Amino acid sequence: MKKKLLLVSALLYAVTVCAQSLNVDSIIPLLTLDEKINIVVGANRLIETPPDAAPGMPARTTDWDEVNKLRAEKIAPGVITAFSEGRVPGVAGEMIPVERLGITTMLLADGPAGLRIDPANDHYATAFPTGAVLASSFDTNLVEKVTEAMGNEVKEYGVDILLAPAVNIHRNPLCGRNFEYYSEDPLLAGKIASAYIRGIQSNGVGTSLKHFAVNSQETMRNGVNANVSERALREIYLRPFEIAVTEAHPWTIMSSYNKVNGIMASEHRWLLSDVLRDEWGFDGFVMTDWWAEQNGERQIKAGNDMLMPGTDRQAKEIRDAIEAGRLDERFLDLSVARILKVLAKSPTYNRYEYSDSPDLAAHAQIARDAATEGMVLLKNDNSALPLKKKAKVALFGSMSYDILVGGSGSGNVNRKYKVSLDEGLANAGFRLDRKISDKYAAHVASEKAKFPENFWTVPVVPETDITEAEAKRAAKDNDFGIYTIGRMAGEGGDRRTEPGDWYLSDLEKSNIETLSKAFRDAKKPFIVVLNMGNIMDMNWDGAADAILHAWLPGQEAGNAIADVLSGKVNPSGRLPMTIAKDYSDYPSSKDFPMSNNTPGTLDYNEDIFVGYRGFDANGITPAYPFGYGLSYTTFGYSDMKVDNNDGVANITVTVTNTGKKPGKEAVLLFASAPETNVAMPKRELRGFAKTSLLQPGASETVTIEVPVDALRYFDEFDREWKLPAGQWQFTIADQTAGLTL
Ligand code: GLC
């Protein structure tokens, strides 16, 4: 009888659910234990992981016909879209539906620089500029524009949640995934992430703010224990997540692989429940990072609601724990409820008829424009840049001919094309030196022929030698010399302080010296372009007349770099991290990536003094400071004022274009606390804004509002936020103003 009643009520429910939104509270009692477990443990466990898959990671193949054939037979590399009948091959994760109750699947896909799905059937997505570029723009409106387009591709290709943004702090410049992250500063990182989330979710699809928390390195990422003080956690490492959760409300959060103060992040109740939900009011669901197969029972109890991509062991673990009474089923019900509330918003649940044809041409233009806004002009002696119209250019460096558009790992994007710098300069009307271009084209082609067909890595064409004779001839025959230095990094590994990585390789060093001498002797400008996701040693910068940091600027890279080199776009990017004169100047360099004393543990000894906070505290002058960036014009500041408007500090300043070219200015506001007996950073970024394009002579008054509460520090003894009373000093460029709080 009971079974019949259950069936009838389920049928009744299924009928109603199709007609209206998901009524979570009434559906939970109808679910069997297996169905609840199917909702929290991902669908990947239902397929065979191919025998050749690397441990822990499904194999990737570029033979998409083969993949689709295998998927159709339900045996395929990676997560199969079993329940969506392969409609979106290549998603990273999928929820097992409960069809009898009208609960659909939900599709999760990477990544921060654009949607990553199999490009089968021409399902290419746009490779947008990477995280560091968005942060360098200091322009939240721009970021929102980029992610409105990115989120449109998520929706139109039938995906529900994009596994982004990635917002971990640049604790050390060698972290392999810094290209995906934003900054050494928590406010900048949090505000960029908030704008990112708003843009994506404006399409009615979700995000997954990651990796929560303290995933500051790739070395031993699946278990390294980050030993961090509560003050450093709250003021630095958790702060970007707090800003994004409270301001932009991401549908989901992804917990990180590592431990935080001895506890796995995905099993960390203080992090996932006390702080994230009780303090910050997060109302979505938490998923694990992929294959973070800790203990499912502890993960559910801690508030980690979904286990991705899902393994049999996890499903069994939860069932056993429930049946043995170790895990109260109410914990499971809570996770199921949180997941279903998000599902109810998803396009798949709402039967959205996706087009499979987003406007990729329009999005490519958005990617190109955004890339130009984040590029940072580090040097421009004697106005070497912009290039003269139709100038003759000798273009050197393998990266110039096979540009790097994004990083490696899950953050990679299956894009249809990329524009390298040779193409971009030609498109912009510059005349490339044929002898040099032919040499590099042949070199690049022969090297690329050796590249492995592997999604996970992004191979880099090695540099080739430039002889003195070549350099001399090129300097004589051309107006400019340009040399691109490239660096690749990504998920699963950190960079090294070695030649060819943090430092120039011997070959790069000799090439730069040869070119610098030849072009200087010929009185022609020599320009270096940096094409990497983060930063490198800059002690060679005397050899260049101009240096443009182009980062990993997305698929339109060559066109975007040419837009800036030609002066079509005036560079307005600012460094979101500090470039030290010497690697050992970074506070974290003493122990990155592992503490010497305790294997598997990293003591965050610098505490809150990360990045410029550390350089200021230690009185060390960097090579290029946080917030540094030149323009083809100049700006003046005047009339800075500060007042306290009912608990909000209102700061205004007038910015004037005092140069000869139109340009935009990033306005950075720092605050310095009054003297107090607590160690405080000399200054902290408390706000920023980007002006509109100012014509020469034009001015704009910029207003930045700072809630007084945002100025507080975290007192570890009393375990509460406190505001040092007294005279606060606010600084913008060469302007300062005081406010007593
Ligand atoms: C990876 C990454 C995470 C990504 C996930 C799915 O290991 O750490 O950023 O979203 O797995 O691919």
Short mmCIF file of C-alpha atoms in Angstrom, two decimals, residues 512-672:
data_model
loop_
_atom_site.label_atom_id
_atom_site.label_comp_id
_atom_site.label_asym_id
_atom_site.label_seq_id
_atom_site.Cartn_x
_atom_site.Cartn_y
_atom_site.Cartn_z
CA ILE A 512 67.99 40.45 -26.63
CA GLU A 513 71.57 41.73 -26.26
CA THR A 514 72.25 41.21 -29.98
CA LEU A 515 69.04 42.94 -31.06
CA SER A 516 69.38 45.75 -28.55
CA LYS A 517 72.91 46.58 -29.76
CA ALA A 518 72.00 46.37 -33.45
CA PHE A 519 68.91 48.59 -33.19
CA ARG A 520 70.58 51.04 -30.83
CA ASP A 521 73.57 51.34 -33.22
CA ALA A 522 71.11 51.98 -36.02
CA LYS A 523 69.21 54.47 -33.83
CA LYS A 524 65.97 52.46 -34.24
CA PRO A 525 63.64 51.59 -31.32
CA PHE A 526 63.78 48.04 -29.93
CA ILE A 527 60.55 46.85 -28.28
CA VAL A 528 59.88 43.79 -26.13
CA VAL A 529 56.43 42.24 -25.75
CA LEU A 530 55.75 39.92 -22.77
CA ASN A 531 53.34 37.08 -23.57
CA MET A 532 52.71 35.19 -20.32
CA GLY A 533 50.07 34.67 -17.69
CA ASN A 534 52.05 36.25 -14.90
CA ILE A 535 55.42 37.97 -14.49
CA MET A 536 59.16 37.25 -14.72
CA ASP A 537 62.55 38.63 -13.78
CA MET A 538 63.02 42.03 -15.45
CA ASN A 539 66.73 42.70 -14.88
CA TRP A 540 67.26 42.75 -18.64
CA ASP A 541 64.85 45.69 -19.15
CA GLY A 542 67.67 48.18 -19.84
CA ALA A 543 68.11 46.54 -23.25
CA ALA A 544 64.64 47.56 -24.46
CA ASP A 545 63.38 51.02 -25.34
CA ALA A 546 59.78 49.96 -24.70
CA ILE A 547 58.17 47.00 -22.94
CA LEU A 548 54.50 46.02 -23.28
CA HIS A 549 53.07 43.31 -21.00
CA ALA A 550 50.39 41.63 -23.10
CA TRP A 551 49.72 38.72 -20.68
CA LEU A 552 47.69 35.81 -22.20
CA PRO A 553 45.23 37.99 -24.11
CA GLY A 554 42.86 35.47 -25.68
CA GLN A 555 42.32 34.36 -29.26
CA GLU A 556 42.49 37.88 -30.74
CA ALA A 557 45.95 38.34 -29.17
CA GLY A 558 47.83 39.54 -32.27
CA ASN A 559 45.19 42.07 -33.24
CA ALA A 560 44.90 43.37 -29.67
CA ILE A 561 48.67 43.75 -29.25
CA ALA A 562 48.85 45.53 -32.61
CA ASP A 563 46.00 47.83 -31.52
CA VAL A 564 48.16 48.98 -28.60
CA LEU A 565 51.53 49.04 -30.40
CA SER A 566 50.01 51.12 -33.20
CA GLY A 567 48.42 53.60 -30.79
CA LYS A 568 44.90 52.75 -32.00
CA VAL A 569 44.30 51.99 -28.33
CA ASN A 570 46.17 53.91 -25.64
CA PRO A 571 47.32 51.36 -23.00
CA SER A 572 45.65 51.89 -19.62
CA GLY A 573 46.37 48.62 -17.77
CA ARG A 574 48.05 48.63 -14.36
CA LEU A 575 50.00 45.81 -12.68
CA PRO A 576 47.78 43.73 -10.37
CA MET A 577 50.91 42.34 -8.73
CA THR A 578 54.41 43.52 -7.78
CA ILE A 579 57.40 42.78 -10.00
CA ALA A 580 60.43 42.49 -7.72
CA LYS A 581 63.98 43.43 -8.58
CA ASP A 582 65.01 40.10 -7.16
CA TYR A 583 62.87 37.00 -6.58
CA SER A 584 64.14 36.79 -3.01
CA ASP A 585 62.42 40.12 -2.30
CA TYR A 586 59.04 38.36 -2.26
CA PRO A 587 58.16 37.59 1.36
CA SER A 588 56.95 34.11 0.33
CA SER A 589 60.15 33.28 -1.57
CA LYS A 590 61.71 31.94 1.61
CA ASP A 591 59.47 28.90 1.69
CA PHE A 592 57.46 28.57 -1.56
CA PRO A 593 56.20 25.95 -2.32
CA MET A 594 56.97 23.92 0.78
CA SER A 595 58.10 24.68 4.32
CA ASN A 596 61.45 23.19 5.11
CA ASN A 597 60.50 21.98 8.52
CA THR A 598 57.25 20.06 8.07
CA PRO A 599 56.78 17.93 4.94
CA GLY A 600 53.48 18.68 3.18
CA THR A 601 52.99 21.88 5.10
CA LEU A 602 53.49 25.45 4.04
CA ASP A 603 53.71 28.03 6.80
CA TYR A 604 52.41 31.38 5.59
CA ASN A 605 55.03 33.14 7.68
CA GLU A 606 54.57 36.50 5.99
CA ASP A 607 51.01 36.51 7.38
CA ILE A 608 49.12 39.51 5.90
CA PHE A 609 52.25 41.00 4.33
CA VAL A 610 51.68 39.61 0.85
CA GLY A 611 52.74 41.50 -2.29
CA TYR A 612 53.07 45.27 -1.92
CA ARG A 613 52.04 44.99 1.73
CA GLY A 614 55.27 43.03 2.26
CA PHE A 615 57.49 45.23 0.10
CA ASP A 616 56.27 48.32 1.98
CA ALA A 617 56.72 46.69 5.40
CA ASN A 618 60.24 45.51 4.53
CA GLY A 619 61.20 48.80 2.89
CA ILE A 620 62.04 47.05 -0.40
CA THR A 621 61.68 48.98 -3.66
CA PRO A 622 60.34 46.75 -6.44
CA ALA A 623 61.31 46.90 -10.11
CA TYR A 624 57.70 47.66 -11.09
CA PRO A 625 55.25 48.29 -8.23
CA PHE A 626 51.67 47.11 -7.84
CA GLY A 627 49.46 49.51 -9.81
CA TYR A 628 52.24 50.56 -12.19
CA GLY A 629 51.46 51.26 -15.82
CA LEU A 630 52.32 53.92 -18.40
CA SER A 631 50.18 55.59 -21.05
CA TYR A 632 50.87 57.35 -24.36
CA THR A 633 49.55 60.46 -22.61
CA THR A 634 49.92 61.88 -19.09
CA PHE A 635 47.38 62.57 -16.36
CA GLY A 636 47.24 65.11 -13.55
CA TYR A 637 45.26 64.85 -10.31
CA SER A 638 43.71 67.66 -8.28
CA ASP A 639 41.05 68.61 -5.73
CA MET A 640 41.05 65.39 -3.74
CA LYS A 641 38.39 65.47 -1.01
CA VAL A 642 37.23 62.96 1.60
CA ASP A 643 34.15 63.08 3.77
CA ASN A 644 32.33 60.61 5.95
CA ASN A 645 28.80 60.21 4.75
CA ASP A 646 26.99 58.18 7.36
CA GLY A 647 29.55 55.36 7.64
CA VAL A 648 30.74 55.59 4.06
CA ALA A 649 33.95 57.48 3.23
CA ASN A 650 33.33 59.44 0.03
CA ILE A 651 36.52 60.20 -1.86
CA THR A 652 36.50 62.45 -4.91
CA VAL A 653 39.38 63.52 -7.12
CA THR A 654 39.66 65.28 -10.46
CA VAL A 655 41.69 63.58 -13.20
CA THR A 656 42.91 65.64 -16.16
CA ASN A 657 44.50 64.44 -19.39
CA THR A 658 47.60 66.64 -19.43
CA GLY A 659 49.11 65.03 -22.53
CA LYS A 660 48.52 65.04 -26.27
CA LYS A 661 46.62 61.79 -26.85
CA PRO A 662 43.20 60.59 -25.68
CA GLY A 663 43.47 58.03 -22.90
CA LYS A 664 41.84 56.30 -19.93
CA GLU A 665 43.26 56.39 -16.41
CA ALA A 666 42.94 53.78 -13.69
CA VAL A 667 42.47 55.59 -10.38
CA LEU A 668 43.75 53.66 -7.35
CA LEU A 669 42.78 54.65 -3.83
CA PHE A 670 44.98 53.60 -0.91
CA ALA A 671 44.29 54.12 2.79
CA SER A 672 46.77 54.23 5.68
#
